[in-house]
CSV table of C-alpha atoms in Angstrom, one decimal:
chain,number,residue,atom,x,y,z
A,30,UNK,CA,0.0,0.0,0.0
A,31,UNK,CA,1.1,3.8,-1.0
A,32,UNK,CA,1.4,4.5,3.2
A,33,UNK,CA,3.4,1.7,4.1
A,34,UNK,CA,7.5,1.0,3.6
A,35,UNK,CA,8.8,0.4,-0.1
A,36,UNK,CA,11.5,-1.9,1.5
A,37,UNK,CA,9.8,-4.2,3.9
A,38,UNK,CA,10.3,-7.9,4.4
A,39,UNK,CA,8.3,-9.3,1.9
A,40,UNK,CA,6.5,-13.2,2.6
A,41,UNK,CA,5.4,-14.8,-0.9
A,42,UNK,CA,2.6,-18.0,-0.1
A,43,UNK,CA,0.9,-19.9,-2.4
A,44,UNK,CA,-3.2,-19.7,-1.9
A,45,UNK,CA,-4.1,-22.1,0.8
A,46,UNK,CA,-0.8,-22.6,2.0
A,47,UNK,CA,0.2,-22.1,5.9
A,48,UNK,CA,2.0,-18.5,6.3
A,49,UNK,CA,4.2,-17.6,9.2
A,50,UNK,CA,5.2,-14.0,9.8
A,51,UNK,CA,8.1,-13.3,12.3
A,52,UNK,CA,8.9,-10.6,14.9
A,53,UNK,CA,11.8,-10.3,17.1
A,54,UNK,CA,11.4,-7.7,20.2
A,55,UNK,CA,14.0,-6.5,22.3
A,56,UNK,CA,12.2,-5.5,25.6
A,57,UNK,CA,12.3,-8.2,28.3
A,58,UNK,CA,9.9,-6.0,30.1
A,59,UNK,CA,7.7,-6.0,27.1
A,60,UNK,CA,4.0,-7.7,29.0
A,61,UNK,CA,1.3,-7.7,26.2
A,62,UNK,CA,1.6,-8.1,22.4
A,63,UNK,CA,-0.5,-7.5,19.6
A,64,UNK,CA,-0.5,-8.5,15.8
A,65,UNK,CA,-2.0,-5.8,13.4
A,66,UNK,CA,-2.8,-6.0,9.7
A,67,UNK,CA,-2.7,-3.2,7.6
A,68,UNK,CA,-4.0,-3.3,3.9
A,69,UNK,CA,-3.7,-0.3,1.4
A,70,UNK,CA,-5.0,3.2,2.0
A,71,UNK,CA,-5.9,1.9,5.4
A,72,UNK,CA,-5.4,2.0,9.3
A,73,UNK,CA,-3.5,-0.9,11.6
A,74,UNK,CA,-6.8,-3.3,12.2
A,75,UNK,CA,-6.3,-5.5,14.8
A,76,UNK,CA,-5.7,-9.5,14.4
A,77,UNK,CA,-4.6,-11.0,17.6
A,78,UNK,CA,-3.2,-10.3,21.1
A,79,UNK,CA,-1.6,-12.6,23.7
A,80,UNK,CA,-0.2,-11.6,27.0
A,81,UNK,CA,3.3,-12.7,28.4
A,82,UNK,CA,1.8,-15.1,30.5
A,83,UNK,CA,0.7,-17.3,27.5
A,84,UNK,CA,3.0,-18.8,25.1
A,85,UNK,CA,0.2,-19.3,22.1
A,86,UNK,CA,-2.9,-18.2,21.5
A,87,UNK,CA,-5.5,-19.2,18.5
A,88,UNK,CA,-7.6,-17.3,16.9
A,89,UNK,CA,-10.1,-17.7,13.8
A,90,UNK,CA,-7.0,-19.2,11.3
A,91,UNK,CA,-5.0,-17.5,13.5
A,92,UNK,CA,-2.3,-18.6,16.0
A,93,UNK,CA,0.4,-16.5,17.7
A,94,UNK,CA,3.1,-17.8,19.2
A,95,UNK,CA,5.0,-16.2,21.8
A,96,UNK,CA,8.7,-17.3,23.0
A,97,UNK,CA,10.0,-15.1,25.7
A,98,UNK,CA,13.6,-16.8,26.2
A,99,UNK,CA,14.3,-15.5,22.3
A,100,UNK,CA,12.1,-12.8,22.4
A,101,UNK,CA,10.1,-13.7,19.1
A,102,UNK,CA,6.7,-14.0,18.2
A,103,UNK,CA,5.4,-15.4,15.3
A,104,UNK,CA,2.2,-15.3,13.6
A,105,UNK,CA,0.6,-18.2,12.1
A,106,UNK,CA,-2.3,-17.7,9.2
A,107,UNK,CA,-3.8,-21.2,8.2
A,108,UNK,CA,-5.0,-21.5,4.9
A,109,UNK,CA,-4.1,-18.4,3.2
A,110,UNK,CA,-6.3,-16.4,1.6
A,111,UNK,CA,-6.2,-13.8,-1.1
A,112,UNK,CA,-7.5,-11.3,1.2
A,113,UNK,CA,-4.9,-12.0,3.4
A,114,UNK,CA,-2.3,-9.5,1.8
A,115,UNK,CA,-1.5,-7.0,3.2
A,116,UNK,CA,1.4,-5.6,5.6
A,117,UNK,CA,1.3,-6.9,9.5
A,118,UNK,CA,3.0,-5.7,12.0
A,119,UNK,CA,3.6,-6.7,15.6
A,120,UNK,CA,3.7,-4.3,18.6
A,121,UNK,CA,4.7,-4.7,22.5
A,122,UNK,CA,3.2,-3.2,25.7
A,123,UNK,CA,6.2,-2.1,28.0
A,124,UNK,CA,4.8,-2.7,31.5
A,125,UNK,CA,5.0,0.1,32.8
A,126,UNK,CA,4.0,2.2,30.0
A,127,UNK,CA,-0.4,1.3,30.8
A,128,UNK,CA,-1.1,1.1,26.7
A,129,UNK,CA,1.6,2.8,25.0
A,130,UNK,CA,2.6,0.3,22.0
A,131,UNK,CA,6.0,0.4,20.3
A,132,UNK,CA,5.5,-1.4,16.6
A,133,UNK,CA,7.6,-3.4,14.5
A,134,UNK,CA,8.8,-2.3,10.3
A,135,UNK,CA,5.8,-4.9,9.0
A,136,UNK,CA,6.1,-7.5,6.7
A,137,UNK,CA,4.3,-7.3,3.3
A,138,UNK,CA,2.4,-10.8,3.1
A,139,UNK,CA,1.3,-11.0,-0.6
A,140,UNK,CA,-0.5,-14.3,-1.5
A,141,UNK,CA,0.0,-16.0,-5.0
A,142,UNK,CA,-2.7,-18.0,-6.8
B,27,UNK,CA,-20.9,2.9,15.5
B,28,UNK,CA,-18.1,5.0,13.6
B,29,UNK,CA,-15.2,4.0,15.4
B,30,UNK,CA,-12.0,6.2,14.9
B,31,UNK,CA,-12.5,9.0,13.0
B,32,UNK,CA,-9.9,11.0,10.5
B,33,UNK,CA,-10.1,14.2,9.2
B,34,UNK,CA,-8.9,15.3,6.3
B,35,UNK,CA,-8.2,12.2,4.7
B,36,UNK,CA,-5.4,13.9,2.3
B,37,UNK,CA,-3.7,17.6,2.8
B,38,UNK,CA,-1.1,19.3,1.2
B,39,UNK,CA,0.8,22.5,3.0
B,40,UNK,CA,3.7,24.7,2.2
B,41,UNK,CA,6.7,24.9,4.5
B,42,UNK,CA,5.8,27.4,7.6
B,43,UNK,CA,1.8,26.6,7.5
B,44,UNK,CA,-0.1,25.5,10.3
B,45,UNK,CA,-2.9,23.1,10.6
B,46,UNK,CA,-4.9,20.9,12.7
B,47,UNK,CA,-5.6,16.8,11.9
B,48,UNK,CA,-8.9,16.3,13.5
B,49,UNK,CA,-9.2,12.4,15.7
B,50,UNK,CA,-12.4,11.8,16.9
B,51,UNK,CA,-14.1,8.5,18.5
B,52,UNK,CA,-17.5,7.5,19.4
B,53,UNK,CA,-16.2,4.5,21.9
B,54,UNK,CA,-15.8,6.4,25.4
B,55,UNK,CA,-11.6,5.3,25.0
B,56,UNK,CA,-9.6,7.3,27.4
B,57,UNK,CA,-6.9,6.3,25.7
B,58,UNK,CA,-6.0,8.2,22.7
B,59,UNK,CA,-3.0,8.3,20.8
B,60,UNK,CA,-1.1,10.0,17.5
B,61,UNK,CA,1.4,8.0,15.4
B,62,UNK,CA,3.1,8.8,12.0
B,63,UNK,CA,3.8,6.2,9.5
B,64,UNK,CA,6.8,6.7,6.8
B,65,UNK,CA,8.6,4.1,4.5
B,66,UNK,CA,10.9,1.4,6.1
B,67,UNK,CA,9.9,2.6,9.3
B,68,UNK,CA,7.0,1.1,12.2
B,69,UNK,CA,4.6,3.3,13.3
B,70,UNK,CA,6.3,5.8,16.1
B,71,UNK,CA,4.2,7.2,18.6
B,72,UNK,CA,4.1,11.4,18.5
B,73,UNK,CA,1.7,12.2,21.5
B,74,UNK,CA,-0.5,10.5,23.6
B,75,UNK,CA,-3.2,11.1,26.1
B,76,UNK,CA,-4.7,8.9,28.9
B,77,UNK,CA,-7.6,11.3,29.4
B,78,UNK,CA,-9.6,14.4,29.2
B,79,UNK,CA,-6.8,17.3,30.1
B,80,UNK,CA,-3.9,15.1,30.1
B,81,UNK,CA,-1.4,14.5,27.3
B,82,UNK,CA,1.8,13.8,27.0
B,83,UNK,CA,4.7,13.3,24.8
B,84,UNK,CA,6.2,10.1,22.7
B,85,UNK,CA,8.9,9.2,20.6
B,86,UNK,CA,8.8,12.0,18.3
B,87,UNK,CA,6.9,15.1,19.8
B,88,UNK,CA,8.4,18.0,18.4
B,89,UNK,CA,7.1,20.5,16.0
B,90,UNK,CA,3.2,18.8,17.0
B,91,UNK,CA,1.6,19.8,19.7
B,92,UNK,CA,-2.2,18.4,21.3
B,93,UNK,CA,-4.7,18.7,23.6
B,94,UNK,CA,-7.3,16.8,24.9
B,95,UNK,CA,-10.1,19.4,25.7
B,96,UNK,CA,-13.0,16.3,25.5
B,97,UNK,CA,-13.3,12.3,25.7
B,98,UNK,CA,-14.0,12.0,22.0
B,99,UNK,CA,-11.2,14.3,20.7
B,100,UNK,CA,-8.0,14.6,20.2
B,101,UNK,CA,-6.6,17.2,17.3
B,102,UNK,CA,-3.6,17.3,16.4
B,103,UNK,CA,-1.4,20.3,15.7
B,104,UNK,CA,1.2,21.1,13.3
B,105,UNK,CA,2.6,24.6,14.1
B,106,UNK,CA,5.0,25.2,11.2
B,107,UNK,CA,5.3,22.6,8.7
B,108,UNK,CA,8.4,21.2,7.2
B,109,UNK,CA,8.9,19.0,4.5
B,110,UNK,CA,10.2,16.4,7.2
B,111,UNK,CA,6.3,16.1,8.3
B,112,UNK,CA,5.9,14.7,4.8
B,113,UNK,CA,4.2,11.0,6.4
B,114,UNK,CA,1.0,9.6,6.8
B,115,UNK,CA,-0.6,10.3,10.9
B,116,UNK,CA,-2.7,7.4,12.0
B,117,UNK,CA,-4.7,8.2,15.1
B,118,UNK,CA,-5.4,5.5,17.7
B,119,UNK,CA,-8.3,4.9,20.8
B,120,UNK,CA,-8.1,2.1,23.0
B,121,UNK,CA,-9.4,1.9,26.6
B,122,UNK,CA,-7.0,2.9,29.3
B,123,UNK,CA,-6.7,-0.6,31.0
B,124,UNK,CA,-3.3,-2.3,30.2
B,125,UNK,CA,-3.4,-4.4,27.7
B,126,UNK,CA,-6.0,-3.5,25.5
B,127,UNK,CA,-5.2,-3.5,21.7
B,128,UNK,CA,-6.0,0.3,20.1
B,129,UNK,CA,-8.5,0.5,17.0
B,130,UNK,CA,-6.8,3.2,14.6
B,131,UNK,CA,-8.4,5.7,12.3
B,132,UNK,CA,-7.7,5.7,8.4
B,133,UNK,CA,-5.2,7.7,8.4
B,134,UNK,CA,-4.1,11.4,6.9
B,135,UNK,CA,-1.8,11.6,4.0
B,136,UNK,CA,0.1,15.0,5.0
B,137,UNK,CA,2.3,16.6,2.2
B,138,UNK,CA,4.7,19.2,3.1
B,139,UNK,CA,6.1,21.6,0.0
């Protein structure tokens, strides 16, 4: 999309395939974390969340996966749909910050027929 | 229910020009919350407020300035524009409890000549 990085990541998946996005965080006091996706000529919408507490939560064809010892989180997409492209992006909730978010660059998730 | 609402959707300015970005929501959010977007970069966080009369800065405050004079508003100020503003400013609501994801507003494409 025209309001999103010319030089991001970019994940290629065949229709129906599995996709898994990746995001590496460097805040060990980082407690809550969210997956957005964000299409063309639109906002962040929200996908998933998961709390430090959890290590995976599932969603609708969504899973996130959270590993706190590497700090990374992943985001799984079952199934892949056209619709599914788009840019995500992951953010983290310092603690002590109530809901300030710090995001990630994005990936660009574009899905091939 | 309208959400997170943008106004103007596109604007262009000469250097030294001042305007406003309107942000409005309709979902009682204490939480409100200015970001600008630009290529190869994650969204970075300009100002923030956790409530009616209280704002405060984030990673890249200066030449903006805000107020937060309601629940439901929270305009954003550009007080002499340079080309460096040049981005796209996403607005953002979410309720003031920790980890609460924000919903974000389409977005204002701001072009500084």
């Amino acid at each position: 999309g025209e309001s999103v990085g010319l030089h991001l990541p970019t994940l290629s998946v065949q229709e129906g395939d599995n996709s898994i996005i990746n995001c590496a965080y460097s805040n060990s006091a980082s407690d809550y974390f969210i997956w957005y996706k964000q299409e063309s000529g639109k906002g962040p919408q929200f996908i998933i969340d998961i709390r430090s507490n959890m290590d995976k939560r599932q969603g609708q064809r969504v899973t996130v996966l959270l590993n706190k010892t590497v700090k990374h989180l992943s985001l799984q997409i079952a199934a892949t749909q056209p619709g599914d492209s788009a840019v995500y992006f992951c953010a983290e909730k310092d603690t002590g910050t109530a809901s300030k978010l710090t995001f990630g660059t994005g990936t660009r998730l574009q899905v091939t027929l | 229910n309208a959400g997170v609402t943008q106004t103007p959707k596109f604007q262009v300015l000469k250097t030294g020009q001042s305007m406003t970005l309107q942000c409005a929501q309709d979902m009682n959010h204490e939480y409100m919350s200015w970001y600008r977007q630009d290529p190869g970069m994650g969204l970075r966080l300009i100002h923030y407020s956790v409530g009616a009369g209280i704002t405060d800065q984030g990673e890249v405050p200066n030449g903006y300035n805000v107020s937060r004079s309601t629940t439901e508003d929270f305009p954003l100020r550009l007080l002499s524009a340079a080309p460096s503003q040049t981005s796209v400013y996403f607005c953002a609501s979410s309720r003031a409890n920790p980890g609460v994801a924000a919903f974000f507003g389409q977005g204002t494409r701001l072009t500084v000549v």
